[in-house]
PDB file of C-alpha atoms and ligand atoms in Angstrom:
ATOM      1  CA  UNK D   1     -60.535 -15.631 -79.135  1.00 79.00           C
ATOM      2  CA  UNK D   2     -64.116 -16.708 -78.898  1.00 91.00           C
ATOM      3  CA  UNK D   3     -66.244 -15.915 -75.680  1.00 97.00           C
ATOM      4  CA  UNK D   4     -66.163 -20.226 -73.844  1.00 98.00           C
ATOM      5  CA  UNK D   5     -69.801 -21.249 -72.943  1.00 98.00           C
ATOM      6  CA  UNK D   6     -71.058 -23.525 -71.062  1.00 98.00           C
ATOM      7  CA  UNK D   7     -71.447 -26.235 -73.844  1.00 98.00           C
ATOM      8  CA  UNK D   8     -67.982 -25.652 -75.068  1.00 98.00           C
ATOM      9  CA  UNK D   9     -66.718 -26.873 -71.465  1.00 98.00           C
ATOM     10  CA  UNK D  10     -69.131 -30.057 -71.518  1.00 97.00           C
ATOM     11  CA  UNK D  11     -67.898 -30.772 -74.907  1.00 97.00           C
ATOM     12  CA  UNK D  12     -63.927 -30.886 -73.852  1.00 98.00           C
ATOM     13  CA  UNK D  13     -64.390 -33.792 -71.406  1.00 98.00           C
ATOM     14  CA  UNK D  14     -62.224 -36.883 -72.768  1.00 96.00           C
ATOM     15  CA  UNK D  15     -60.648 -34.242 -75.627  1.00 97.00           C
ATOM     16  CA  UNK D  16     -59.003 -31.222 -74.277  1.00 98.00           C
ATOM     17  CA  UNK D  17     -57.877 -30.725 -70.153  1.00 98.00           C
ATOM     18  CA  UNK D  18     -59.955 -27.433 -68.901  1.00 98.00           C
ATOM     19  CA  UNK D  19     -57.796 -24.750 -66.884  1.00 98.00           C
ATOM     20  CA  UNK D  20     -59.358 -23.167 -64.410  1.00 98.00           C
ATOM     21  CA  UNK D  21     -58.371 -20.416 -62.098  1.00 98.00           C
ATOM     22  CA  UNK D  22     -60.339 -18.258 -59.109  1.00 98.00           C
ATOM     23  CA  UNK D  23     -60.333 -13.986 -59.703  1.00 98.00           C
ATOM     24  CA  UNK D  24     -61.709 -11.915 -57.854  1.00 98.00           C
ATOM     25  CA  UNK D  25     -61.210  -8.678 -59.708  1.00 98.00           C
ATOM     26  CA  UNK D  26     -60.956  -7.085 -63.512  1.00 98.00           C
ATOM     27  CA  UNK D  27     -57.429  -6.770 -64.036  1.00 98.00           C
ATOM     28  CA  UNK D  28     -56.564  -9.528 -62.646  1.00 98.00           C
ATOM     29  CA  UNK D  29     -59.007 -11.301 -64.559  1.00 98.00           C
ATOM     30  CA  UNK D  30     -58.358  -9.643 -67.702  1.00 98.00           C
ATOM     31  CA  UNK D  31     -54.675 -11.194 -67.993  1.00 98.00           C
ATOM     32  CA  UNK D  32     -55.719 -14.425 -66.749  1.00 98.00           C
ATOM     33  CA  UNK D  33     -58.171 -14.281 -69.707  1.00 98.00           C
ATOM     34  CA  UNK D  34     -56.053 -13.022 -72.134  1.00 98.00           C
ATOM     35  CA  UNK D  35     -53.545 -15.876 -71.595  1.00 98.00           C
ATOM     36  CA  UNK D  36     -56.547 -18.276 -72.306  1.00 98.00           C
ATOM     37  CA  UNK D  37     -57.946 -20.095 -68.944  1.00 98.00           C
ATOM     38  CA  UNK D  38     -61.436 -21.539 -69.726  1.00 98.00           C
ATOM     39  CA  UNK D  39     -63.053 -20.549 -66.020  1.00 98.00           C
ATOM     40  CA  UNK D  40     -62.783 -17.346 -64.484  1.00 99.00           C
ATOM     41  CA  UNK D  41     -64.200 -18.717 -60.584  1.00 98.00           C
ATOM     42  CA  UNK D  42     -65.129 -15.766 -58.452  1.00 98.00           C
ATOM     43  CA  UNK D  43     -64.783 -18.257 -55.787  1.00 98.00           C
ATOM     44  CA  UNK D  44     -66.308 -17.668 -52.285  1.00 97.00           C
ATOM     45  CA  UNK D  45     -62.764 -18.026 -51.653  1.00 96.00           C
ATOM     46  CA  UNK D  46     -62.914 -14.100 -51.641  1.00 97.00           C
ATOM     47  CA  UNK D  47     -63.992 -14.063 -47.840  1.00 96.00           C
ATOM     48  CA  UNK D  48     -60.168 -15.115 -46.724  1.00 93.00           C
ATOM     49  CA  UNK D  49     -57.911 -14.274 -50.266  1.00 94.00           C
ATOM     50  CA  UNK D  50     -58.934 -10.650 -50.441  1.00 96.00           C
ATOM     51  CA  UNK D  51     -61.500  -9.334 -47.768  1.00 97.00           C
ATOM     52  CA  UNK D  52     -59.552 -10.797 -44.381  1.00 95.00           C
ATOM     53  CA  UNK D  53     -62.189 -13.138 -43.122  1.00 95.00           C
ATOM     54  CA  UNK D  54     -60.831 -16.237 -41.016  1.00 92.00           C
ATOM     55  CA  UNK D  55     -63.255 -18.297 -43.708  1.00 92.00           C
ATOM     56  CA  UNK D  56     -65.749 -18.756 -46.450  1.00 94.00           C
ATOM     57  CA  UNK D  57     -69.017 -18.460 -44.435  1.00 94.00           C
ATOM     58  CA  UNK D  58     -69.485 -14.865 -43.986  1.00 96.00           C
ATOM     59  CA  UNK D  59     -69.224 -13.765 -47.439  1.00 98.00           C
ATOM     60  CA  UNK D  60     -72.751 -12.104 -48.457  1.00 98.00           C
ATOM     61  CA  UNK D  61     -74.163 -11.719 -51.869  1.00 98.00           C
ATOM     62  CA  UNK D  62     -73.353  -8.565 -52.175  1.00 98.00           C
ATOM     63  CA  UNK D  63     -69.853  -8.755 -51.583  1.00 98.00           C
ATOM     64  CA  UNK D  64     -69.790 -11.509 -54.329  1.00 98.00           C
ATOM     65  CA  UNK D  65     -71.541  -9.497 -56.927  1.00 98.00           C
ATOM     66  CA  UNK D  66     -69.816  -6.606 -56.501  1.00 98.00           C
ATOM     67  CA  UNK D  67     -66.818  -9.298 -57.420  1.00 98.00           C
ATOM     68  CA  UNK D  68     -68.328 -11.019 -60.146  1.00 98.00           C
ATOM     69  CA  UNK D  69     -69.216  -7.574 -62.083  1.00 98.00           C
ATOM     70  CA  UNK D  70     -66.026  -6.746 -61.933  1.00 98.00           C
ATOM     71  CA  UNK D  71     -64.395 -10.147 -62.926  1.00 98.00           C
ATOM     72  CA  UNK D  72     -67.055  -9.865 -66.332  1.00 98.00           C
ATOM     73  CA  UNK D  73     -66.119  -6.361 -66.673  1.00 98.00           C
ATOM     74  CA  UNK D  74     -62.029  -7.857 -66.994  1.00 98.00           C
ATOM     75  CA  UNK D  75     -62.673 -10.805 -69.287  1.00 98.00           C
ATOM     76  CA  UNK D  76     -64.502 -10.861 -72.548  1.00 97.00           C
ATOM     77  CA  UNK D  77     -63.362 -14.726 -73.060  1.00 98.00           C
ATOM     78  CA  UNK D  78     -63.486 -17.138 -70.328  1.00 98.00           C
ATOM     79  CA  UNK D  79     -66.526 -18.435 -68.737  1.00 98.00           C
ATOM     80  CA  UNK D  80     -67.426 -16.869 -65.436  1.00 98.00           C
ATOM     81  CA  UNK D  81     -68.667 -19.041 -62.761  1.00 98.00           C
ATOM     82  CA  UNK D  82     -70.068 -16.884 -59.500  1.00 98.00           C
ATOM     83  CA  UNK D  83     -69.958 -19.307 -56.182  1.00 98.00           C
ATOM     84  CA  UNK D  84     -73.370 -19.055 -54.614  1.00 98.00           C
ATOM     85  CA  UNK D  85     -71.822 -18.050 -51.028  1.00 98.00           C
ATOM     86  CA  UNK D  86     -73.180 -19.759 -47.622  1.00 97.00           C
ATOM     87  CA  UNK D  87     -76.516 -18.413 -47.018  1.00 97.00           C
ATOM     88  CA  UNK D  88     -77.638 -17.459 -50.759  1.00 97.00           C
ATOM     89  CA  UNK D  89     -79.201 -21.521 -51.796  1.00 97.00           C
ATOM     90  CA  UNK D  90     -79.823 -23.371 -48.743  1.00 96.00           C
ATOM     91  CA  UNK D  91     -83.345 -22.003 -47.295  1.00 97.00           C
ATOM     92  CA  UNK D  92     -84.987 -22.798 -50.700  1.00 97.00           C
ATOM     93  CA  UNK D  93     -84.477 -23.887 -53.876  1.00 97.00           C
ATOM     94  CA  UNK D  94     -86.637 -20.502 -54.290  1.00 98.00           C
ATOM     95  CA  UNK D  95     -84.072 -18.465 -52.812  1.00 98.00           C
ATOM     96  CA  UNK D  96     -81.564 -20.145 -54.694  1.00 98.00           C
ATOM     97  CA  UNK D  97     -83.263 -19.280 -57.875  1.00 98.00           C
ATOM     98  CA  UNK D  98     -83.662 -15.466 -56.945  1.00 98.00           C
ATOM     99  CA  UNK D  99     -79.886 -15.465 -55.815  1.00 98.00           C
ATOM    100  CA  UNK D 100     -78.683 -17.484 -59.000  1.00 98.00           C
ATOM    101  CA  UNK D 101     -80.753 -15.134 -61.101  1.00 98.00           C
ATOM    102  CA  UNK D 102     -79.119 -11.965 -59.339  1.00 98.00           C
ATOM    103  CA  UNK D 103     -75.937 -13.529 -60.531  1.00 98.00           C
ATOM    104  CA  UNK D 104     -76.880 -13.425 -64.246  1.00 98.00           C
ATOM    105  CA  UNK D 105     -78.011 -10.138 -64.715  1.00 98.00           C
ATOM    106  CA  UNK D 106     -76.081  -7.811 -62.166  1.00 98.00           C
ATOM    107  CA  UNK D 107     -72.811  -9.938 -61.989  1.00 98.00           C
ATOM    108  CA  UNK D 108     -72.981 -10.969 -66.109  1.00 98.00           C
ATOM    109  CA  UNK D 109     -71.839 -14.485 -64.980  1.00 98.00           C
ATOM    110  CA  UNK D 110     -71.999 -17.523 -66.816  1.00 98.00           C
ATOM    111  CA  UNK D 111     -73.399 -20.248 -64.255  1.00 98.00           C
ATOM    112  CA  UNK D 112     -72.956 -20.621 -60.853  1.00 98.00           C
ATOM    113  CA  UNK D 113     -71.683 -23.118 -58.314  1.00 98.00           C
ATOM    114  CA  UNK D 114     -73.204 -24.799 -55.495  1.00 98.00           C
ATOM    115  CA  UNK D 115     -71.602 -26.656 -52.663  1.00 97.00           C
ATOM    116  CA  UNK D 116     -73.070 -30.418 -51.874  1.00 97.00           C
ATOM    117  CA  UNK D 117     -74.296 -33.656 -53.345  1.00 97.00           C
ATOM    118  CA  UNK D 118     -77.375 -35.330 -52.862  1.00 96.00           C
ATOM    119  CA  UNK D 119     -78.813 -33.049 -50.451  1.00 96.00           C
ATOM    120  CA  UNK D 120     -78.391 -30.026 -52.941  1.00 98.00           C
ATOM    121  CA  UNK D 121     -80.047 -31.575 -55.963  1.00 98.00           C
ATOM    122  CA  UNK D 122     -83.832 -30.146 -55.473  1.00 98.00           C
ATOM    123  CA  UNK D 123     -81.804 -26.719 -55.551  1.00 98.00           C
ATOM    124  CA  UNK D 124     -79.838 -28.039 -58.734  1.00 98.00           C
ATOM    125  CA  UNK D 125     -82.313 -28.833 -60.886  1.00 98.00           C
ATOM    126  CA  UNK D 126     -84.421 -25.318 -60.019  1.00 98.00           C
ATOM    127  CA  UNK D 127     -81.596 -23.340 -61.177  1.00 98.00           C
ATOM    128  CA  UNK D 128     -80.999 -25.557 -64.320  1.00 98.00           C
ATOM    129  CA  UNK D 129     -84.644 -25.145 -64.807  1.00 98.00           C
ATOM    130  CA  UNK D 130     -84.780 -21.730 -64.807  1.00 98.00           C
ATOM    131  CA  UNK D 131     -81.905 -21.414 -66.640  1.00 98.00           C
ATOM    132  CA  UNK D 132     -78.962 -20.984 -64.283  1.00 98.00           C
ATOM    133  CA  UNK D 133     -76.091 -23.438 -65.639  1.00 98.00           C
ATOM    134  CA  UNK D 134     -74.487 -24.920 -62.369  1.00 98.00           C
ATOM    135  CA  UNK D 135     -71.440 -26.221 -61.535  1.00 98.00           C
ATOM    136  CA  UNK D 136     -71.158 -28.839 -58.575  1.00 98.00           C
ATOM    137  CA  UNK D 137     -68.586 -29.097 -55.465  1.00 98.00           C
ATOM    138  CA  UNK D 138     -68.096 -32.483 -54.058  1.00 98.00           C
ATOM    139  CA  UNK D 139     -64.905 -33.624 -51.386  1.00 97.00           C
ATOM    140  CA  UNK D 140     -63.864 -30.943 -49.134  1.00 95.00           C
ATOM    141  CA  UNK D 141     -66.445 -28.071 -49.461  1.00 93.00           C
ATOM    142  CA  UNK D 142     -64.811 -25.306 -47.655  1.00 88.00           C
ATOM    143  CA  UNK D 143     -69.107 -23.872 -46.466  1.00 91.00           C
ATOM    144  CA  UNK D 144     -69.359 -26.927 -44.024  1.00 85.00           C
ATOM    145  CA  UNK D 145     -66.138 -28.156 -43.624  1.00 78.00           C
ATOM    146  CA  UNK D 146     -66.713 -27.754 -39.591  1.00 74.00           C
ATOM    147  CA  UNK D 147     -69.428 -31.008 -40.603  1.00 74.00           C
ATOM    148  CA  UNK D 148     -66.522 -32.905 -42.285  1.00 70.00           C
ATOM    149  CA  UNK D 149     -63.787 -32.066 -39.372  1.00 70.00           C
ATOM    150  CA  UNK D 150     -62.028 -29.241 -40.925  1.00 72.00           C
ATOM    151  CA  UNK D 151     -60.260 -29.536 -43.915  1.00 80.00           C
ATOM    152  CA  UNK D 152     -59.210 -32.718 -44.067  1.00 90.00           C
ATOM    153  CA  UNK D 153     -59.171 -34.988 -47.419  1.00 94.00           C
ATOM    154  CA  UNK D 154     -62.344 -36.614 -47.719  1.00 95.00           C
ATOM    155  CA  UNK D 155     -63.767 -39.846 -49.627  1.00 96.00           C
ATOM    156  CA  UNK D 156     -60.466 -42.050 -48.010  1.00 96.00           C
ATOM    157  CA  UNK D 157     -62.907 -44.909 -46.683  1.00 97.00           C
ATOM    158  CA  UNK D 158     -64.440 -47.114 -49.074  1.00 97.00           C
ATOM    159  CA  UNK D 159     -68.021 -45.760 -47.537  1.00 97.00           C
ATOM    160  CA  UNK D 160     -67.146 -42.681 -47.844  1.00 97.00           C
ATOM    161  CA  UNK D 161     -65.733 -43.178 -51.847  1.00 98.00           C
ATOM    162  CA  UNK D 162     -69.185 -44.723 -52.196  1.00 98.00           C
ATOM    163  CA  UNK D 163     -70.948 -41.753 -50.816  1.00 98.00           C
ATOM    164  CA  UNK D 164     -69.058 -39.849 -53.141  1.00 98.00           C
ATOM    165  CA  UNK D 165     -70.023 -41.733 -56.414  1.00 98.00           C
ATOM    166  CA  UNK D 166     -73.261 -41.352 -55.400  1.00 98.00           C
ATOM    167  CA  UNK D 167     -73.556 -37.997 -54.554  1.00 98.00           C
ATOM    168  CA  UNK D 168     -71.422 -37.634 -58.225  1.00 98.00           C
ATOM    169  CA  UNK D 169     -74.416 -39.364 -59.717  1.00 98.00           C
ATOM    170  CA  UNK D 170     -76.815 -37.696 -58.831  1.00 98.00           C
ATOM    171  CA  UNK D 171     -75.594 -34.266 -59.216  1.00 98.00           C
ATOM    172  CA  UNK D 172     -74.782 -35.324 -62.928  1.00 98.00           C
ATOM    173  CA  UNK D 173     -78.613 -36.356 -62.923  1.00 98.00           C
ATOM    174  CA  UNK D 174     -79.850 -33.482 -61.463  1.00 98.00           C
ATOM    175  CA  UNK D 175     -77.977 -31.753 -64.552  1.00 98.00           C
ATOM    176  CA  UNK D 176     -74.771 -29.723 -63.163  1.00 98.00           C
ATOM    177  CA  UNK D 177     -72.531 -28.938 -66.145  1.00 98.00           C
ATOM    178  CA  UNK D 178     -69.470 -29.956 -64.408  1.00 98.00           C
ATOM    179  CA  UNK D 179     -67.981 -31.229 -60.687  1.00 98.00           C
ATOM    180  CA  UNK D 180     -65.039 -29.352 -58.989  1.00 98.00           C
ATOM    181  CA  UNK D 181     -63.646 -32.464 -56.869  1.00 98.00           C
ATOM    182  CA  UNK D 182     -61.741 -30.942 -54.079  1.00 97.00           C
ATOM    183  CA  UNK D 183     -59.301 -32.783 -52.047  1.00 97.00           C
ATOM    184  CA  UNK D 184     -59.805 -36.534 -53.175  1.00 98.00           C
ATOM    185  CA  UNK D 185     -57.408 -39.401 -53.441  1.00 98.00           C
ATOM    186  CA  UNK D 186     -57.040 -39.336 -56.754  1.00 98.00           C
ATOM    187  CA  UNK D 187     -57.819 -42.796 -57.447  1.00 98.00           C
ATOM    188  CA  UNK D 188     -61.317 -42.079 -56.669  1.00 98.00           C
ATOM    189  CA  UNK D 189     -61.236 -38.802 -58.700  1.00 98.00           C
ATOM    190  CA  UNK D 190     -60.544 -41.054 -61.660  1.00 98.00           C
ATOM    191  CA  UNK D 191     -63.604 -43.555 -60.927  1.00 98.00           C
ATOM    192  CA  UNK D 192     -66.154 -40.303 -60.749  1.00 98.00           C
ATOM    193  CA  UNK D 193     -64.150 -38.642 -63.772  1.00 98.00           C
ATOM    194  CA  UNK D 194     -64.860 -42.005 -65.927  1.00 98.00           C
ATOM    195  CA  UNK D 195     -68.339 -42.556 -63.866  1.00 98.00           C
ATOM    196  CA  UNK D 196     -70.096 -39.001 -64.709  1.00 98.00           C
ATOM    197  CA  UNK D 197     -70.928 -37.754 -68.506  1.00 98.00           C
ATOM    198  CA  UNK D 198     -69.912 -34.180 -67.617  1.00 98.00           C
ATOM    199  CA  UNK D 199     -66.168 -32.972 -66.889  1.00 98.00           C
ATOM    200  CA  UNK D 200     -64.532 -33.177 -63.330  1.00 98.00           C
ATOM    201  CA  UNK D 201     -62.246 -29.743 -62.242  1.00 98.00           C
ATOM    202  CA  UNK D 202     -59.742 -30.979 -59.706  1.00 98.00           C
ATOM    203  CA  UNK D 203     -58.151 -29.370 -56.887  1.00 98.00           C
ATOM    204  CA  UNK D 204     -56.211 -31.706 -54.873  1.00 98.00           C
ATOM    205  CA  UNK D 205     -57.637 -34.567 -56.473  1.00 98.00           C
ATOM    206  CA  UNK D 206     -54.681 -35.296 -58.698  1.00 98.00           C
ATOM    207  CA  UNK D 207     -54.177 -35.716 -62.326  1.00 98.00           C
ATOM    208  CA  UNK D 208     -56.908 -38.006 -64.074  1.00 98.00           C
ATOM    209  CA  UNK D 209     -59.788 -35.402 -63.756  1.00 98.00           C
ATOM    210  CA  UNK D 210     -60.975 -33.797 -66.984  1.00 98.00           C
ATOM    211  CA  UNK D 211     -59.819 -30.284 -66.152  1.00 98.00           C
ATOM    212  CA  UNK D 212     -57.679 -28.601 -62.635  1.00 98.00           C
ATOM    213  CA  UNK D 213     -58.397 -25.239 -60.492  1.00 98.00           C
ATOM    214  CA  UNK D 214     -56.408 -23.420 -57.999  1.00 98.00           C
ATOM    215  CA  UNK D 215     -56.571 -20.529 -56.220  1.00 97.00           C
ATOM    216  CA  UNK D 216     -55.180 -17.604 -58.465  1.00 98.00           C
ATOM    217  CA  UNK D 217     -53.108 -16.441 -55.208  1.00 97.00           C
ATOM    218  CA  UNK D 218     -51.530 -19.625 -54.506  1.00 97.00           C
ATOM    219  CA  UNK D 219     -50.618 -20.234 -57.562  1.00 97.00           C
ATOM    220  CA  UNK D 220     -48.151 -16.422 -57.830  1.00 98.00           C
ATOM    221  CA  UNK D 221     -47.006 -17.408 -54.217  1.00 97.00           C
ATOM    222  CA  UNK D 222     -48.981 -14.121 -52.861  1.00 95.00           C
ATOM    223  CA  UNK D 223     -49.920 -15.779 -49.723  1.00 85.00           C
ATOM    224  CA  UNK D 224     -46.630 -17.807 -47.942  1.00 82.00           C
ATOM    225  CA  UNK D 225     -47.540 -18.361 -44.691  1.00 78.00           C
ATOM    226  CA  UNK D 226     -48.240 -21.665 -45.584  1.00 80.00           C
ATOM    227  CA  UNK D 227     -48.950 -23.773 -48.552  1.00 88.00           C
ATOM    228  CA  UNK D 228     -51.468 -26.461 -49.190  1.00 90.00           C
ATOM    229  CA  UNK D 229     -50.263 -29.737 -50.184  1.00 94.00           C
ATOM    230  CA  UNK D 230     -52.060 -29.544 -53.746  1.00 95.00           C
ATOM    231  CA  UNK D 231     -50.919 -26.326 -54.876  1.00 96.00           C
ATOM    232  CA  UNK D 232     -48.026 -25.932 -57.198  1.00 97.00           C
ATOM    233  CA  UNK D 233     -46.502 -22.194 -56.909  1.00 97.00           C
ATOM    234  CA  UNK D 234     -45.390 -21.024 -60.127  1.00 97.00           C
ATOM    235  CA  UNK D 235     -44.132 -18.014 -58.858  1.00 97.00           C
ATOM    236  CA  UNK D 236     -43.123 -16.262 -55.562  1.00 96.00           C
ATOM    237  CA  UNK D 237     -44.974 -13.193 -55.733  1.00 97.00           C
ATOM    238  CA  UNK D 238     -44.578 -12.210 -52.035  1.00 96.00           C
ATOM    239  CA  UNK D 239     -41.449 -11.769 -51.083  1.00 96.00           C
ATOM    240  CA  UNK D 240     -40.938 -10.001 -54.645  1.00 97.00           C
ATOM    241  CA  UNK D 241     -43.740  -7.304 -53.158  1.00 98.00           C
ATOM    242  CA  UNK D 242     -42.480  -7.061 -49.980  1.00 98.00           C
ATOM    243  CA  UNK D 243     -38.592  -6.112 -51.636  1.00 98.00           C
ATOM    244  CA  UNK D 244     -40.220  -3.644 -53.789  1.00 98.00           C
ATOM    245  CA  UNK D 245     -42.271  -1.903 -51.488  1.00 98.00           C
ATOM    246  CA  UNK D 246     -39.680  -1.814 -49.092  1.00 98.00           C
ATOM    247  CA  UNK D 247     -37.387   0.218 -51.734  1.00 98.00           C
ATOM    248  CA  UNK D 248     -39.860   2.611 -52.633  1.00 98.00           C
ATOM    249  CA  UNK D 249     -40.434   2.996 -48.239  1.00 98.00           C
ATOM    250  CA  UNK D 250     -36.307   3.623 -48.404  1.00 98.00           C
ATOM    251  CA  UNK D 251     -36.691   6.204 -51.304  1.00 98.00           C
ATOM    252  CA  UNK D 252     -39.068   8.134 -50.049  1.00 98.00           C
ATOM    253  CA  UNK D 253     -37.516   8.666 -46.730  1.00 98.00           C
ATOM    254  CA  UNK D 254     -33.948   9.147 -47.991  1.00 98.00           C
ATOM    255  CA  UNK D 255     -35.850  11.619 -50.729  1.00 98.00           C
ATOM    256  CA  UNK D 256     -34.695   9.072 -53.868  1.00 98.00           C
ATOM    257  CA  UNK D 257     -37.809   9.412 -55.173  1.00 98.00           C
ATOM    258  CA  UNK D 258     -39.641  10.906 -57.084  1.00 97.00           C
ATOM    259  CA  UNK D 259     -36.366  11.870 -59.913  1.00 97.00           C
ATOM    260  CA  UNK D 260     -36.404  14.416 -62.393  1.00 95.00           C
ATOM    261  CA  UNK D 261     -38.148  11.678 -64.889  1.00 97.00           C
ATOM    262  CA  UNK D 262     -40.958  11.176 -62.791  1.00 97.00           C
ATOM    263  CA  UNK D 263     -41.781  14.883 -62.421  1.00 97.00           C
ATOM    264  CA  UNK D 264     -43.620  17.670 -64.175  1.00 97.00           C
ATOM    265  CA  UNK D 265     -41.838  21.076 -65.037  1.00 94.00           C
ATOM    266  CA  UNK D 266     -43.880  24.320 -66.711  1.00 95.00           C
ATOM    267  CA  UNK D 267     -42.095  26.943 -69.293  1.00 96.00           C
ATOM    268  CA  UNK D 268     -44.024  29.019 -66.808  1.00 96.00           C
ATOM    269  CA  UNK D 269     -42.045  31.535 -64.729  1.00 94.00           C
ATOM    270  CA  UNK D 270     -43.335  31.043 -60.892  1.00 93.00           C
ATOM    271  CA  UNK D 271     -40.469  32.748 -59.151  1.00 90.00           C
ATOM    272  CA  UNK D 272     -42.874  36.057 -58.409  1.00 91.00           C
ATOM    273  CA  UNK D 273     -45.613  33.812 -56.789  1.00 94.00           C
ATOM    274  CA  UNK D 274     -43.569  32.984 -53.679  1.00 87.00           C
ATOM    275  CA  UNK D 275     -44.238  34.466 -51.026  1.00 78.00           C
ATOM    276  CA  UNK D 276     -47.785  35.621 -52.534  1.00 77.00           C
TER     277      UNK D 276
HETATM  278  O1  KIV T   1     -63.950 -20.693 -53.464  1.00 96.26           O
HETATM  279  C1  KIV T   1     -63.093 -21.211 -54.228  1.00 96.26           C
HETATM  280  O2  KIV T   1     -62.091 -20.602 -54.600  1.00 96.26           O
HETATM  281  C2  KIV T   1     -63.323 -22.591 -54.642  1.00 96.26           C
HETATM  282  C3  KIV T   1     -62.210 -23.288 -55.365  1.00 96.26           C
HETATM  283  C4  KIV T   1     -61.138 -23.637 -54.423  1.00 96.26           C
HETATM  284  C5  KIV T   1     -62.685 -24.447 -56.149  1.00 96.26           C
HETATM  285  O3  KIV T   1     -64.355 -23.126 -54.394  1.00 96.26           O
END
């Protein structure tokens, strides 16, 4: 397999549908890669899928790098896309540079991506100019969704599906290598998919975007307490963990395990140290 790049994702928009998934570590990452998804996302997603935080916001830069490193570290093919977390691009488009830049050399990531539309161009166009690829985030942006109401699907009005366009626009203009479109009707995901020259990554935003994304975790079921609308579960990881942890809990206290085969013996005679 040949290491993606940035230019091989622009180039499969209207030939090939991108598959995208979120990691958040190397061995995870590492299978996901070997069975050939495009993007690795080390998604800021991380605050509530893996380190317990009730959402996205208080995820530092250093908790993502430590992430990203790792996800490089597991994947030799994909394309690894660090999310700039709350915090790390919205002082400056200075600060966004240094933070995008930190993402590159200590995390080995491909790009980044940035949360926004209009208002985030200025930082856009910095990174892209000091040679940061970046990927955009329009519709439900999980950073500010206490400014859109929650999550709740966005663009439904025809105001707000112009906002949209334009904020699409522009982000294409201010030179993002691709859109994730979160939480759309997907009617309007197909007017920005046709509108903008580079591909659209859906996630909730139905089926005409160039390319789709979910969360790694949703998609093996290892979260059930409940289950977004969008996500399709191709496995039920869960309740598979919980039966087999609960076995090896019953073997250990009924003293099933560890057997025979899962021991070590020595030709060694110890009988003479007991009692020593
Ligand atoms: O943080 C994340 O995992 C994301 C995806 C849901 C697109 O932004």
């Amino acid at each position: 397999m040949k290491k993606k790049t940035v230019r091989d994702i622009a180039q499969m928009k209207g030939r090939e549908k991108i598959a995208m998934l979120t990691a958040y570590d190397a061995a995870m990452a590492g299978l996901l890669d070997e069975c050939g998804i495009d993007i690795l996302l080390v998604g800021d997603s991380l605050g509530m899928v893996v380190l317990g935080y009730e959402s996205t916001v208080p995820v530092t830069m250093e908790e993502m790098l430590h992430h990203v490193a790792a996800v490089r570290r597991g994947s030799p093919n994909a394309l690894v896309i660090a999310d700039m977390p709350f915090g790390s691009c919205q002082v400056s488009p200075e600060q966004a540079v240094a933070n995008g830049i930190r993402f590159m050399k200590e995390g080995g990531c491909d790009g980044v991506k940035v949360e926004g539309g209009g208002d985030v161009c200025a930082t856009v166009q910095a990174l892209v100019r000091a040679g940061v690829p970046v990927m955009g985030h329009l519709g439900v942006t999980p950073q500010t969704a206490g400014l859109l109401g929650g999550y709740r699907v966005q663009g439904r009005s025809r105001e707000a599906a112009r906002r949209l366009l334009a904020d699409a626009d522009l982000l294409a203009r201010a030179g993002v290598f691709s859109i994730v479109l979160e939480c759309i009707p997907e009617e309007l995901a197909r007017l920005i998919t046709e509108r903008v020259p580079v591909p659209t990554l859906g996630i909730g935003a139905g089926i005409h975007c160039d390319g789709q994304v979910l969360v790694t975790n949703d998609l093996l079921g290892l979260f059930d307490r409940f289950t977004p609308h969008f996500v399709k579960k191709y496995l039920q990881l869960a309740p598979m963990i919980r039966e087999a942890v609960s076995g090896f809990r019953d073997d250990v206290r009924q003293g099933a395990f560890p057997g025979p085969e899962h021991s070590f013996s020595s030709d060694t005679d110890f009988s003479d140290l007991a009692g020593t």
